[in-house]
Amino acid sequence: MNETGISIDHQPLGDQQLEALRFVAENSPITVGEMARAYGNPRGLARTTVLTVMERLRTKGYLTRRKVRGVFYYSPKNDHNDVMKNLVADFVQRSLGGSLSPFVTYLADSGKLSEVEISELRRMVESLEAEEETQVK
């Protein structure tokens, strides 16, 4: 693992690959045909393009596939929460130079956080503070 929490054997992803990985994570297991209809068609992507993206994600270590009655079903190599954490870490690293401040500022200013999300963020900050206190002692 590197400092972003992304496994170092995973290669970086382009925007289209990130979107496709997120879609697979939210809809797995999924076949290429299902992915082409639900993800590719609305974006104007041919089935062959969707297949290429999914196979590249598999080659890079993000997806796995298993054959059932002659059809491959693709799933993320890691569970949905880990995939989402890695996608956010990759975004912060690539787009924000590793700084969380712009991300947190966006969250605070967007007005789109629910009470549950705000509570969860508070819990995370408290946990980080407690962890930091433990390390200092």
PDB file of C-alpha atoms in Angstrom:
ATOM      1  CA  MET A   1       0.000   0.000   0.000  1.00  0.00           C
ATOM      2  CA  ASN A   2       1.143   3.521  -0.675  1.00  0.00           C
ATOM      3  CA  GLU A   3       0.382   6.614   1.403  1.00  0.00           C
ATOM      4  CA  THR A   4      -3.023   7.020  -0.271  1.00  0.00           C
ATOM      5  CA  GLY A   5      -4.142   3.534   0.736  1.00  0.00           C
ATOM      6  CA  ILE A   6      -4.102   2.325  -2.860  1.00  0.00           C
ATOM      7  CA  SER A   7      -2.427  -0.995  -3.367  1.00  0.00           C
ATOM      8  CA  ILE A   8       0.835  -0.355  -5.176  1.00  0.00           C
ATOM      9  CA  ASP A   9       0.171  -3.213  -7.593  1.00  0.00           C
ATOM     10  CA  HIS A  10      -2.808  -1.248  -8.947  1.00  0.00           C
ATOM     11  CA  GLN A  11      -2.022   1.026 -11.831  1.00  0.00           C
ATOM     12  CA  PRO A  12      -3.645   4.469 -12.006  1.00  0.00           C
ATOM     13  CA  LEU A  13      -6.985   4.770 -13.752  1.00  0.00           C
ATOM     14  CA  GLY A  14      -8.311   7.199 -16.335  1.00  0.00           C
ATOM     15  CA  ASP A  15     -11.615   8.994 -15.811  1.00  0.00           C
ATOM     16  CA  GLN A  16     -13.581   6.505 -17.924  1.00  0.00           C
ATOM     17  CA  GLN A  17     -12.047   3.579 -16.044  1.00  0.00           C
ATOM     18  CA  LEU A  18     -12.855   5.211 -12.686  1.00  0.00           C
ATOM     19  CA  GLU A  19     -16.491   5.681 -13.720  1.00  0.00           C
ATOM     20  CA  ALA A  20     -16.736   2.125 -15.002  1.00  0.00           C
ATOM     21  CA  LEU A  21     -15.181   0.694 -11.824  1.00  0.00           C
ATOM     22  CA  ARG A  22     -17.637   2.643  -9.689  1.00  0.00           C
ATOM     23  CA  PHE A  23     -20.522   1.354 -11.826  1.00  0.00           C
ATOM     24  CA  VAL A  24     -19.332  -2.246 -11.532  1.00  0.00           C
ATOM     25  CA  ALA A  25     -18.871  -1.817  -7.763  1.00  0.00           C
ATOM     26  CA  GLU A  26     -22.465  -0.608  -7.443  1.00  0.00           C
ATOM     27  CA  ASN A  27     -23.950  -3.274  -9.757  1.00  0.00           C
ATOM     28  CA  SER A  28     -21.808  -6.382  -9.411  1.00  0.00           C
ATOM     29  CA  PRO A  29     -21.725  -9.081 -10.423  1.00  0.00           C
ATOM     30  CA  ILE A  30     -22.345  -7.794 -13.929  1.00  0.00           C
ATOM     31  CA  THR A  31     -21.784  -9.151 -17.430  1.00  0.00           C
ATOM     32  CA  VAL A  32     -20.301  -7.179 -20.315  1.00  0.00           C
ATOM     33  CA  GLY A  33     -23.715  -7.183 -22.011  1.00  0.00           C
ATOM     34  CA  GLU A  34     -25.446  -5.792 -18.923  1.00  0.00           C
ATOM     35  CA  MET A  35     -22.695  -3.224 -18.495  1.00  0.00           C
ATOM     36  CA  ALA A  36     -22.928  -2.219 -22.168  1.00  0.00           C
ATOM     37  CA  ARG A  37     -26.694  -1.654 -21.901  1.00  0.00           C
ATOM     38  CA  ALA A  38     -26.804   0.103 -18.517  1.00  0.00           C
ATOM     39  CA  TYR A  39     -23.480   1.963 -18.569  1.00  0.00           C
ATOM     40  CA  GLY A  40     -22.266   2.086 -22.169  1.00  0.00           C
ATOM     41  CA  ASN A  41     -25.425   2.927 -24.107  1.00  0.00           C
ATOM     42  CA  PRO A  42     -26.251   6.130 -22.162  1.00  0.00           C
ATOM     43  CA  ARG A  43     -22.644   7.283 -22.725  1.00  0.00           C
ATOM     44  CA  GLY A  44     -22.544   6.355 -26.409  1.00  0.00           C
ATOM     45  CA  LEU A  45     -20.018   3.553 -25.836  1.00  0.00           C
ATOM     46  CA  ALA A  46     -20.018   0.439 -27.998  1.00  0.00           C
ATOM     47  CA  ARG A  47     -20.092  -2.989 -26.374  1.00  0.00           C
ATOM     48  CA  THR A  48     -16.507  -3.585 -27.551  1.00  0.00           C
ATOM     49  CA  THR A  49     -15.376  -0.395 -25.797  1.00  0.00           C
ATOM     50  CA  VAL A  50     -17.077  -1.498 -22.578  1.00  0.00           C
ATOM     51  CA  LEU A  51     -15.416  -4.910 -22.871  1.00  0.00           C
ATOM     52  CA  THR A  52     -12.012  -3.255 -23.390  1.00  0.00           C
ATOM     53  CA  VAL A  53     -12.473  -1.020 -20.336  1.00  0.00           C
ATOM     54  CA  MET A  54     -13.561  -3.953 -18.164  1.00  0.00           C
ATOM     55  CA  GLU A  55     -10.689  -6.138 -19.322  1.00  0.00           C
ATOM     56  CA  ARG A  56      -8.189  -3.343 -18.651  1.00  0.00           C
ATOM     57  CA  LEU A  57      -9.617  -2.971 -15.165  1.00  0.00           C
ATOM     58  CA  ARG A  58      -9.217  -6.709 -14.690  1.00  0.00           C
ATOM     59  CA  THR A  59      -5.643  -6.662 -16.026  1.00  0.00           C
ATOM     60  CA  LYS A  60      -4.789  -3.786 -13.676  1.00  0.00           C
ATOM     61  CA  GLY A  61      -6.098  -5.813 -10.742  1.00  0.00           C
ATOM     62  CA  TYR A  62      -9.317  -3.915  -9.998  1.00  0.00           C
ATOM     63  CA  LEU A  63     -11.831  -6.485 -11.276  1.00  0.00           C
ATOM     64  CA  THR A  64     -12.198 -10.223 -11.145  1.00  0.00           C
ATOM     65  CA  ARG A  65     -14.374 -12.371 -13.361  1.00  0.00           C
ATOM     66  CA  ARG A  66     -15.943 -15.789 -13.079  1.00  0.00           C
ATOM     67  CA  LYS A  67     -17.576 -17.864 -15.760  1.00  0.00           C
ATOM     68  CA  VAL A  68     -21.123 -19.092 -15.169  1.00  0.00           C
ATOM     69  CA  ARG A  69     -22.771 -21.121 -17.945  1.00  0.00           C
ATOM     70  CA  GLY A  70     -20.418 -19.670 -20.532  1.00  0.00           C
ATOM     71  CA  VAL A  71     -20.820 -16.013 -19.466  1.00  0.00           C
ATOM     72  CA  PHE A  72     -18.255 -13.970 -17.546  1.00  0.00           C
ATOM     73  CA  TYR A  73     -19.485 -12.035 -14.520  1.00  0.00           C
ATOM     74  CA  TYR A  74     -17.271  -9.161 -13.361  1.00  0.00           C
ATOM     75  CA  SER A  75     -16.935  -7.952  -9.779  1.00  0.00           C
ATOM     76  CA  PRO A  76     -14.550  -5.612  -7.988  1.00  0.00           C
ATOM     77  CA  LYS A  77     -11.559  -7.371  -6.488  1.00  0.00           C
ATOM     78  CA  ASN A  78     -12.261  -5.524  -3.225  1.00  0.00           C
ATOM     79  CA  ASP A  79     -15.598  -4.871  -1.537  1.00  0.00           C
ATOM     80  CA  HIS A  80     -17.652  -1.813  -2.449  1.00  0.00           C
ATOM     81  CA  ASN A  81     -16.468   0.290   0.527  1.00  0.00           C
ATOM     82  CA  ASP A  82     -12.799  -0.387  -0.257  1.00  0.00           C
ATOM     83  CA  VAL A  83     -13.366   0.436  -3.927  1.00  0.00           C
ATOM     84  CA  MET A  84     -15.009   3.739  -3.017  1.00  0.00           C
ATOM     85  CA  LYS A  85     -12.235   4.587  -0.526  1.00  0.00           C
ATOM     86  CA  ASN A  86      -9.605   3.877  -3.170  1.00  0.00           C
ATOM     87  CA  LEU A  87     -11.452   5.956  -5.761  1.00  0.00           C
ATOM     88  CA  VAL A  88     -11.608   8.912  -3.368  1.00  0.00           C
ATOM     89  CA  ALA A  89      -7.944   8.461  -2.432  1.00  0.00           C
ATOM     90  CA  ASP A  90      -7.003   8.376  -6.111  1.00  0.00           C
ATOM     91  CA  PHE A  91      -9.070  11.512  -6.783  1.00  0.00           C
ATOM     92  CA  VAL A  92      -7.517  13.392  -3.855  1.00  0.00           C
ATOM     93  CA  GLN A  93      -4.028  12.366  -4.913  1.00  0.00           C
ATOM     94  CA  ARG A  94      -4.418  13.108  -8.636  1.00  0.00           C
ATOM     95  CA  SER A  95      -6.751  16.094  -8.577  1.00  0.00           C
ATOM     96  CA  LEU A  96      -5.930  17.800  -5.295  1.00  0.00           C
ATOM     97  CA  GLY A  97      -2.243  16.980  -4.961  1.00  0.00           C
ATOM     98  CA  GLY A  98      -2.944  14.868  -1.887  1.00  0.00           C
ATOM     99  CA  SER A  99      -4.455  17.752   0.097  1.00  0.00           C
ATOM    100  CA  LEU A 100      -7.787  17.066   1.763  1.00  0.00           C
ATOM    101  CA  SER A 101      -8.464  20.733   2.589  1.00  0.00           C
ATOM    102  CA  PRO A 102     -10.143  21.602  -0.752  1.00  0.00           C
ATOM    103  CA  PHE A 103     -12.254  18.454  -0.484  1.00  0.00           C
ATOM    104  CA  VAL A 104     -13.397  19.259   3.060  1.00  0.00           C
ATOM    105  CA  THR A 105     -14.059  22.876   2.086  1.00  0.00           C
ATOM    106  CA  TYR A 106     -16.226  21.667  -0.792  1.00  0.00           C
ATOM    107  CA  LEU A 107     -18.191  19.389   1.547  1.00  0.00           C
ATOM    108  CA  ALA A 108     -18.721  22.204   4.051  1.00  0.00           C
ATOM    109  CA  ASP A 109     -19.755  24.746   1.411  1.00  0.00           C
ATOM    110  CA  SER A 110     -21.889  22.490  -0.779  1.00  0.00           C
ATOM    111  CA  GLY A 111     -24.813  22.259   1.625  1.00  0.00           C
ATOM    112  CA  LYS A 112     -25.428  18.757   0.316  1.00  0.00           C
ATOM    113  CA  LEU A 113     -24.496  16.828   3.462  1.00  0.00           C
ATOM    114  CA  SER A 114     -27.313  15.119   5.320  1.00  0.00           C
ATOM    115  CA  GLU A 115     -27.486  15.074   9.115  1.00  0.00           C
ATOM    116  CA  VAL A 116     -26.409  11.425   9.018  1.00  0.00           C
ATOM    117  CA  GLU A 117     -23.360  12.288   6.899  1.00  0.00           C
ATOM    118  CA  ILE A 118     -22.442  15.186   9.193  1.00  0.00           C
ATOM    119  CA  SER A 119     -22.730  12.841  12.190  1.00  0.00           C
ATOM    120  CA  GLU A 120     -20.519  10.294  10.461  1.00  0.00           C
ATOM    121  CA  LEU A 121     -17.914  12.963   9.668  1.00  0.00           C
ATOM    122  CA  ARG A 122     -17.923  14.088  13.313  1.00  0.00           C
ATOM    123  CA  ARG A 123     -17.437  10.486  14.423  1.00  0.00           C
ATOM    124  CA  MET A 124     -14.500  10.114  12.027  1.00  0.00           C
ATOM    125  CA  VAL A 125     -12.855  13.327  13.248  1.00  0.00           C
ATOM    126  CA  GLU A 126     -13.291  12.243  16.873  1.00  0.00           C
ATOM    127  CA  SER A 127     -11.763   8.880  16.027  1.00  0.00           C
ATOM    128  CA  LEU A 128      -8.801  10.562  14.313  1.00  0.00           C
ATOM    129  CA  GLU A 129      -8.295  12.864  17.310  1.00  0.00           C
ATOM    130  CA  ALA A 130      -8.393   9.927  19.719  1.00  0.00           C
ATOM    131  CA  GLU A 131      -5.907   8.018  17.563  1.00  0.00           C
ATOM    132  CA  GLU A 132      -3.593  11.044  17.465  1.00  0.00           C
ATOM    133  CA  GLU A 133      -3.774  11.405  21.266  1.00  0.00           C
ATOM    134  CA  THR A 134      -2.880   7.735  21.662  1.00  0.00           C
ATOM    135  CA  GLN A 135       0.151   8.145  19.393  1.00  0.00           C
ATOM    136  CA  VAL A 136       1.366  11.226  21.281  1.00  0.00           C
ATOM    137  CA  LYS A 137       1.294   9.442  24.658  1.00  0.00           C
TER     138      LYS A 137
END
